[in-house]
Amino acid sequence: MMEKIIIIGAGPAGLLMAHSLLLRGKYKVELYERRSDPRLIEPSNQRTFPLTLQLRGLQALESIEGLKDAISSHAILSQGTLLHRSKGKPRQIDRKTPIWMTDRNQLTVVLLEHLLNRYGNDHLTVKFDCTCIDLDRQQNTITLQPRDGKPFSVGFDRLVGADGVRSRVREVLVKTTDFQCEQEYVPDAYISAFSPRINQDKNIELAGDRIHSWNLGEGMRLLMVPQAEDWLHGTLVFPPDCNPLEGLQTGEQVLQFLQEHCHPLGELMPLEEANALKQRQPSRILTVKCDRLHDQDRILLIGDAVHAVSASIGQGCNCALQDVLFCTGLLDQYQDDWAKALPEFSCQRLPEVHALRELADYTFPRSKPMFLEFLFHVMLGKKLTQWFPQIFQPFILTEIFETDLPYSQILNRHKNWINRVKLSMGKA
């Protein structure tokens, strides 16, 4: 008899987990997502935050036949980064191994359509607009609240919590077991920004194969990532008490600010986008650190539900997808004995996700002297490594972005840098 597995959360990690479990041919899967079906959202409302997929995430996608190819048609290859300056040409940082640039909604839609096309209603149920409001660990049931309707309960044999940083599954475990969880806000706020990449009337465009970065000073920066159809999706990051847009009254003033500090973005962004940017409320990123990733042999947590980190090095989605690859590998090893696989999953993955948190928090320095040193390593590090491999090892960013080395190994190799950044931030 097939076991029933309920997955809470139909984001990239939850959808890839559904793919991987159904591929095993031993399970029925029910997916519940509090958001609406992303395929039904108007294109103008589909803008979310940009994602970069690197080796770790791509290897996880390759575990499902045809999935990487399906996503490739909706992604753009990044050959590096352009660090824009107020004067002079941007500094160009090339990347040996290109990364894939896409948008969270786009990635989710591709994963969902591929899943439904492959399995349809055969052993698969997907329900949107359905929020998990309770979990009964004794009865192995969850209670769900549809957007329009009365709450209902369903039973499960196994439960996967892939329901993001404010995971209801995790909350119940914290309240009803000895499950330990720390939550902390990243010391930055951000606002999402969107703009066309090209203005044909003014003969202006930003490179479509590069991530664009502007350092505004005083802890403020803007990052814009090229997307399909010649758009840029990105984030304006700033200290919570120092929103650079707060004193601006009109969209025209926003465009003037961008032209002065983020040239040529002020000439690319339409007035309606500038007005929308001015009206958006700042958001904060909540990080999550737990003492394990499972509960007994019934409940598994993956992705942001159990190890949300700062977006500074773009590894959150890659790590979440990699969770699925590790978990299914252990199910292979233990022949789907969850009582053995889940504790081993926590044992193997916990050091990695904790190391990732350190890397995400302390790879980028905030002090000006260390930031200049950081730029030196980024600009010349690869050449020095090639010329003097006995003396210079690859810089920390190179190993994060261009290899699939375990996060714990990267942290150990660059512990000196991490400790120096911590010291400069008063965290040591």
Coordinates of C-alpha atoms in Angstrom, one line a residue:
M1 CA 0.0 0.0 0.0
M2 CA 1.3 3.4 -1.0
E3 CA 2.1 5.9 1.8
K4 CA 0.6 9.3 1.7
I5 CA 3.0 12.2 2.0
I6 CA 1.7 15.8 2.6
I7 CA 3.9 18.6 1.6
I8 CA 3.0 22.1 3.0
G9 CA 4.4 24.7 0.6
A10 CA 4.5 24.7 -3.2
G11 CA 7.5 26.8 -3.6
P12 CA 10.6 25.6 -5.5
A13 CA 11.7 23.2 -2.6
G14 CA 8.3 21.8 -2.0
L15 CA 7.7 21.2 -5.7
L16 CA 11.0 19.6 -6.3
M17 CA 10.4 17.3 -3.3
A18 CA 7.1 16.3 -4.9
H19 CA 8.9 15.4 -8.1
S20 CA 11.5 13.4 -6.3
L21 CA 9.0 11.4 -4.1
L22 CA 6.6 10.6 -7.0
L23 CA 9.5 9.4 -9.1
R24 CA 10.1 6.7 -6.4
G25 CA 6.8 5.1 -7.2
K26 CA 6.0 4.4 -3.6
Y27 CA 4.1 7.4 -2.5
K28 CA 1.0 9.5 -3.0
V29 CA 1.6 13.2 -2.6
E30 CA -0.7 16.0 -1.6
L31 CA 0.6 19.6 -1.9
Y32 CA -1.0 22.5 -0.1
E33 CA 0.0 26.1 -0.7
R34 CA -1.4 29.3 1.0
R35 CA -0.7 31.4 -2.1
S36 CA -2.8 31.4 -5.2
D37 CA -1.9 29.4 -8.3
P38 CA 1.0 31.3 -9.9
R39 CA -0.2 30.3 -13.3
L40 CA -3.4 32.4 -12.8
I41 CA -1.8 35.6 -11.6
E42 CA -1.8 38.5 -14.0
P43 CA 1.7 39.0 -15.5
S44 CA 1.8 42.6 -14.1
N45 CA 1.5 41.1 -10.6
Q46 CA 3.9 38.3 -11.0
R47 CA 7.1 40.2 -10.2
T48 CA 8.9 38.7 -7.2
F49 CA 12.5 38.6 -6.1
P50 CA 15.3 37.5 -8.5
L51 CA 17.0 34.1 -8.0
T52 CA 20.4 32.9 -9.2
L53 CA 20.9 29.2 -9.6
Q54 CA 24.4 27.8 -9.3
L55 CA 26.0 24.4 -9.3
R56 CA 24.3 23.2 -6.1
G57 CA 20.8 24.1 -7.2
L58 CA 21.4 23.0 -10.8
Q59 CA 22.6 19.6 -9.7
A60 CA 19.4 19.1 -7.7
L61 CA 17.3 20.0 -10.7
E62 CA 19.2 17.6 -12.9
S63 CA 18.0 14.8 -10.7
I64 CA 14.6 15.0 -12.5
E65 CA 14.8 14.2 -16.2
G66 CA 13.9 17.2 -18.4
L67 CA 13.6 19.7 -15.6
K68 CA 16.8 21.6 -16.1
D69 CA 16.1 21.9 -19.8
A70 CA 12.6 23.2 -19.0
I71 CA 14.0 25.9 -16.7
S72 CA 16.8 26.8 -19.0
S73 CA 14.4 28.3 -21.6
H74 CA 13.2 30.8 -18.9
A75 CA 16.6 31.7 -17.4
I76 CA 19.4 34.0 -18.5
L77 CA 23.1 33.1 -18.1
S78 CA 25.1 35.5 -16.1
Q79 CA 28.8 35.9 -17.1
G80 CA 29.6 38.1 -14.2
T81 CA 28.9 41.3 -12.3
L82 CA 29.2 45.0 -13.2
L83 CA 30.0 47.3 -10.2
H84 CA 28.8 50.7 -11.3
R85 CA 30.5 53.8 -10.1
S86 CA 29.4 57.5 -10.0
K87 CA 32.3 58.3 -12.4
G88 CA 34.0 56.3 -15.0
K89 CA 33.3 52.9 -16.4
P90 CA 31.9 50.1 -14.2
R91 CA 34.3 47.6 -12.7
Q92 CA 33.8 44.2 -14.5
I93 CA 34.0 41.0 -12.5
D94 CA 34.0 38.0 -14.8
R95 CA 32.7 34.6 -13.8
K96 CA 34.4 31.4 -15.0
T97 CA 31.2 29.3 -14.5
P98 CA 28.0 31.1 -15.6
I99 CA 25.1 31.2 -13.2
W100 CA 21.4 31.1 -14.1
M101 CA 19.3 34.2 -13.4
T102 CA 15.6 33.8 -13.1
D103 CA 12.6 34.9 -10.9
R104 CA 11.0 33.0 -8.1
N105 CA 7.6 33.0 -9.7
Q106 CA 9.0 31.8 -13.0
L107 CA 10.9 29.0 -11.4
T108 CA 7.8 27.9 -9.5
V109 CA 5.6 27.9 -12.6
V110 CA 8.1 25.8 -14.5
L111 CA 8.4 23.3 -11.6
L112 CA 4.6 23.1 -11.2
E113 CA 3.8 22.7 -14.9
H114 CA 6.5 20.0 -15.3
L115 CA 5.1 18.2 -12.2
L116 CA 1.4 18.3 -13.4
N117 CA 2.3 17.3 -17.0
R118 CA 4.2 14.3 -15.8
Y119 CA 1.8 13.0 -13.1
G120 CA -1.5 14.8 -13.6
N121 CA -4.0 13.4 -11.0
D122 CA -2.1 10.1 -10.8
H123 CA -1.0 9.9 -7.1
L124 CA -0.8 13.7 -7.0
T125 CA -3.1 16.4 -5.5
V126 CA -2.2 20.1 -5.6
K127 CA -4.4 22.7 -3.8
F128 CA -3.7 26.5 -3.7
D129 CA -5.2 29.2 -1.5
C130 CA -5.1 26.7 1.4
T131 CA -3.2 27.5 4.6
C132 CA -2.0 25.1 7.2
I133 CA -3.3 26.3 10.5
D134 CA -2.6 23.3 12.8
L135 CA -0.7 20.0 13.1
D136 CA -1.6 17.1 15.4
R137 CA 1.5 15.0 15.8
Q138 CA -0.3 12.3 17.8
Q139 CA -3.0 11.7 15.2
N140 CA -0.8 12.5 12.2
T141 CA -3.3 15.0 10.8
I142 CA -3.1 18.6 9.7
T143 CA -5.8 21.2 9.6
L144 CA -6.1 23.5 6.6
Q145 CA -8.0 26.7 6.0
P146 CA -9.1 27.4 2.4
R147 CA -9.4 31.0 1.4
D148 CA -13.1 30.5 0.7
G149 CA -14.5 27.7 2.8
K150 CA -14.4 25.9 6.2
P151 CA -11.3 24.4 7.8
F152 CA -10.8 20.7 7.2
S153 CA -8.4 18.0 8.4
V154 CA -6.4 15.4 6.5
G155 CA -4.2 12.5 7.7
F156 CA -0.7 11.7 6.6
D157 CA 1.9 9.0 6.8
R158 CA 4.7 11.5 6.4
L159 CA 4.7 15.3 6.4
V160 CA 7.2 17.7 4.7
G161 CA 7.3 21.3 5.9
A162 CA 8.4 23.4 3.0
D163 CA 6.3 26.4 4.0
G164 CA 8.9 29.1 4.2
V165 CA 10.4 31.3 6.8
R166 CA 7.2 31.6 8.8
S167 CA 6.5 27.9 8.7
R168 CA 3.4 26.8 10.6
V169 CA 4.8 23.2 10.7
R170 CA 7.9 24.5 12.5
E171 CA 5.9 26.7 14.9
V172 CA 3.9 23.7 16.1
L173 CA 7.1 21.6 16.6
V174 CA 8.6 24.4 18.7
K175 CA 5.4 24.6 20.8
T176 CA 4.8 20.9 21.3
T177 CA 8.3 19.3 21.3
D178 CA 11.9 20.1 22.4
F179 CA 12.5 21.4 18.9
Q180 CA 14.8 24.5 19.2
C181 CA 14.7 27.4 16.8
E182 CA 16.3 30.9 16.7
Q183 CA 14.9 33.6 14.6
E184 CA 16.6 36.9 13.8
Y185 CA 16.2 39.8 11.4
V186 CA 19.0 40.6 9.0
P187 CA 20.3 44.2 9.9
D188 CA 19.0 45.5 6.6
A189 CA 15.7 46.5 5.0
Y190 CA 14.9 46.2 1.4
I191 CA 12.5 47.3 -1.3
S192 CA 11.9 45.4 -4.5
A193 CA 12.7 47.3 -7.7
F194 CA 11.8 46.6 -11.4
S195 CA 12.8 48.3 -14.6
P196 CA 13.2 47.6 -18.3
R197 CA 16.8 46.9 -19.3
I198 CA 16.6 48.9 -22.5
N199 CA 15.4 52.3 -23.5
Q200 CA 15.4 52.4 -27.3
D201 CA 14.3 56.0 -27.5
K202 CA 17.4 57.1 -25.6
N203 CA 19.6 54.4 -27.0
I204 CA 20.5 53.2 -23.5
E205 CA 20.7 49.7 -22.2
L206 CA 22.3 47.7 -19.4
A207 CA 24.1 44.4 -20.2
G208 CA 21.7 41.5 -20.3
D209 CA 24.3 38.9 -19.2
R210 CA 25.6 40.7 -16.1
I211 CA 24.3 41.4 -12.6
H212 CA 24.3 45.1 -11.9
S213 CA 25.4 46.6 -8.6
W214 CA 25.6 50.1 -7.3
N215 CA 27.1 51.0 -3.9
L216 CA 25.3 54.1 -2.6
G217 CA 27.4 54.4 0.6
E218 CA 26.3 54.4 4.3
G219 CA 25.3 50.7 4.0
M220 CA 23.0 51.3 1.0
R221 CA 23.2 49.4 -2.3
L222 CA 21.1 48.5 -5.3
L223 CA 21.3 45.1 -7.1
M224 CA 19.5 44.5 -10.4
V225 CA 19.3 41.1 -12.1
P226 CA 18.4 40.7 -15.8
Q227 CA 15.3 38.6 -16.5
A228 CA 13.5 37.4 -19.5
E229 CA 11.9 39.9 -21.9
D230 CA 14.6 42.5 -21.2
W231 CA 13.5 43.3 -17.7
L232 CA 15.6 43.9 -14.5
H233 CA 14.4 42.6 -11.1
G234 CA 16.3 43.6 -8.0
T235 CA 16.4 45.1 -4.5
L236 CA 17.3 48.4 -2.9
V237 CA 19.0 47.5 0.4
F238 CA 19.6 50.0 3.2
P239 CA 19.7 50.2 7.1
P240 CA 16.2 50.1 8.6
D241 CA 16.4 53.7 9.8
C242 CA 17.9 55.1 6.6
N243 CA 15.5 54.6 3.7
P244 CA 17.0 56.8 0.8
L245 CA 13.5 57.1 -0.8
E246 CA 11.7 58.2 2.4
G247 CA 12.0 62.0 1.7
L248 CA 11.1 61.8 -1.9
Q249 CA 7.6 63.0 -2.8
T250 CA 7.1 62.1 -6.5
G251 CA 8.1 59.6 -9.0
E252 CA 10.1 62.3 -10.8
Q253 CA 12.2 62.7 -7.7
V254 CA 12.8 59.0 -7.5
L255 CA 14.0 59.0 -11.1
Q256 CA 16.3 62.0 -10.3
F257 CA 17.7 60.1 -7.3
L258 CA 18.4 57.0 -9.5
Q259 CA 20.0 59.1 -12.2
E260 CA 22.3 60.7 -9.6
H261 CA 23.2 57.5 -7.7
C262 CA 22.4 54.6 -10.0
H263 CA 23.1 55.9 -13.5
P264 CA 21.7 55.0 -16.0
L265 CA 18.8 53.4 -14.2
G266 CA 17.0 56.7 -13.9
E267 CA 16.7 56.9 -17.7
L268 CA 15.5 53.3 -18.0
M269 CA 12.8 53.1 -15.4
P270 CA 9.4 54.4 -16.5
L271 CA 7.6 56.9 -14.3
E272 CA 4.9 54.4 -13.3
E273 CA 7.6 52.1 -12.0
A274 CA 9.2 54.9 -10.1
N275 CA 5.9 55.8 -8.5
A276 CA 5.4 52.1 -7.6
L277 CA 8.9 52.0 -6.1
K278 CA 8.2 55.1 -4.0
Q279 CA 5.0 53.5 -2.6
R280 CA 6.4 50.1 -1.6
Q281 CA 6.9 49.6 2.1
P282 CA 10.3 48.3 3.2
S283 CA 10.6 44.6 4.1
R284 CA 12.9 42.8 6.4
I285 CA 14.5 39.3 6.0
L286 CA 14.0 36.9 8.9
T287 CA 16.6 34.2 9.4
V288 CA 16.0 30.8 10.9
K289 CA 18.4 28.5 12.7
C290 CA 17.2 25.1 14.2
D291 CA 18.8 22.3 16.1
R292 CA 17.5 19.6 13.8
L293 CA 15.6 19.2 10.5
H294 CA 13.2 16.5 11.4
D295 CA 10.8 15.1 14.1
Q296 CA 10.9 11.4 14.7
D297 CA 10.3 9.4 11.5
R298 CA 7.2 11.3 10.4
I299 CA 8.1 15.0 9.8
L300 CA 10.8 16.6 7.7
L301 CA 11.6 20.3 7.3
I302 CA 13.4 21.7 4.3
G303 CA 14.4 25.1 2.9
D304 CA 13.6 28.4 4.5
A305 CA 11.2 26.6 6.9
V306 CA 14.3 25.4 8.8
H307 CA 17.3 27.3 7.6
A308 CA 16.4 30.7 6.1
V309 CA 19.4 32.9 5.6
S310 CA 20.3 36.4 4.3
A311 CA 20.1 36.7 0.6
S312 CA 23.5 38.4 0.4
I313 CA 25.3 35.5 -1.4
G314 CA 22.2 34.2 -3.2
Q315 CA 22.3 30.7 -1.8
G316 CA 18.9 30.3 -0.1
C317 CA 17.2 28.6 -3.0
N318 CA 20.2 26.6 -4.1
C319 CA 20.5 25.2 -0.6
A320 CA 16.8 24.4 -0.4
L321 CA 16.9 22.5 -3.7
Q322 CA 20.0 20.7 -2.5
D323 CA 18.0 19.6 0.6
V324 CA 15.8 17.6 -1.7
L325 CA 18.8 15.9 -3.4
F326 CA 20.4 15.0 -0.1
C327 CA 17.1 13.6 1.4
T328 CA 16.2 11.5 -1.6
G329 CA 19.8 10.2 -1.7
L330 CA 19.4 9.0 1.9
L331 CA 16.1 7.4 1.1
D332 CA 17.9 5.5 -1.6
Q333 CA 20.6 4.5 0.8
Y334 CA 18.2 3.3 3.5
Q335 CA 15.6 1.8 1.1
D336 CA 12.9 4.3 2.1
D337 CA 13.3 3.6 5.8
W338 CA 12.5 7.1 7.1
A339 CA 13.4 6.1 10.7
K340 CA 17.0 5.9 9.5
A341 CA 17.0 8.4 6.7
L342 CA 15.6 11.5 8.7
P343 CA 18.0 11.4 11.6
E344 CA 20.9 11.0 9.2
F345 CA 19.6 13.9 7.1
S346 CA 19.7 16.2 10.2
C347 CA 23.2 14.9 11.0
Q348 CA 24.6 15.5 7.6
R349 CA 22.8 18.7 6.6
L350 CA 22.8 20.6 9.9
P351 CA 26.5 21.5 9.8
E352 CA 26.1 22.7 6.2
V353 CA 23.1 24.9 6.8
H354 CA 24.7 26.4 9.9
A355 CA 27.9 27.1 7.9
L356 CA 25.8 28.7 5.2
R357 CA 24.3 31.1 7.8
E358 CA 27.9 32.2 8.7
L359 CA 28.8 32.7 5.1
A360 CA 25.7 34.6 4.3
D361 CA 26.1 36.9 7.3
Y362 CA 29.8 37.6 7.1
T363 CA 31.2 37.2 3.6
F364 CA 30.5 40.8 2.7
P365 CA 32.2 43.4 4.9
R366 CA 30.5 46.6 5.9
S367 CA 33.5 48.7 6.9
K368 CA 35.0 50.8 4.1
P369 CA 38.6 49.6 4.6
M370 CA 37.6 45.9 4.5
F371 CA 35.3 46.6 1.6
L372 CA 38.2 48.0 -0.4
E373 CA 40.2 44.8 0.5
F374 CA 37.2 42.8 -0.6
L375 CA 37.2 44.5 -4.0
F376 CA 40.9 43.8 -4.3
H377 CA 40.3 40.1 -3.8
V378 CA 37.3 40.0 -6.1
M379 CA 39.1 41.9 -8.9
L380 CA 42.6 40.3 -8.7
G381 CA 42.0 37.1 -6.7
K382 CA 41.5 34.8 -9.6
K383 CA 44.6 36.1 -11.4
L384 CA 46.7 35.7 -8.2
T385 CA 45.4 32.2 -7.8
Q386 CA 46.4 31.3 -11.3
W387 CA 49.8 32.9 -11.1
F388 CA 50.7 31.9 -7.5
P389 CA 48.6 28.8 -6.7
Q390 CA 51.0 27.9 -3.9
I391 CA 50.4 31.2 -2.1
F392 CA 46.9 32.3 -3.0
Q393 CA 43.8 30.1 -2.7
P394 CA 40.6 31.0 -4.5
F395 CA 38.7 33.8 -2.8
I396 CA 35.6 32.9 -0.7
L397 CA 33.1 34.2 -3.3
T398 CA 34.7 32.1 -6.1
E399 CA 34.2 28.9 -4.0
I400 CA 30.6 29.9 -3.1
F401 CA 29.5 30.8 -6.6
E402 CA 31.6 28.6 -8.9
T403 CA 32.0 25.3 -7.0
D404 CA 29.8 22.7 -5.3
L405 CA 32.2 22.5 -2.3
P406 CA 30.3 21.9 1.0
Y407 CA 29.5 25.1 2.8
S408 CA 31.3 23.8 5.9
Q409 CA 34.5 23.2 3.9
I410 CA 34.3 26.8 2.5
L411 CA 33.8 28.2 5.9
N412 CA 36.8 26.3 7.3
R413 CA 39.0 27.4 4.5
H414 CA 38.1 31.1 4.9
K415 CA 37.6 31.2 8.7
N416 CA 40.2 34.0 9.0
W417 CA 38.2 36.3 6.6
I418 CA 34.9 35.5 8.3
N419 CA 36.4 36.3 11.7
R420 CA 37.8 39.6 10.5
V421 CA 34.5 40.6 9.1
K422 CA 32.8 39.7 12.3
L423 CA 35.4 41.8 14.2
S424 CA 34.8 44.8 12.0
M425 CA 31.1 44.5 12.7
G426 CA 31.6 44.1 16.4
K427 CA 30.3 40.5 16.3
A428 CA 33.5 38.8 17.5

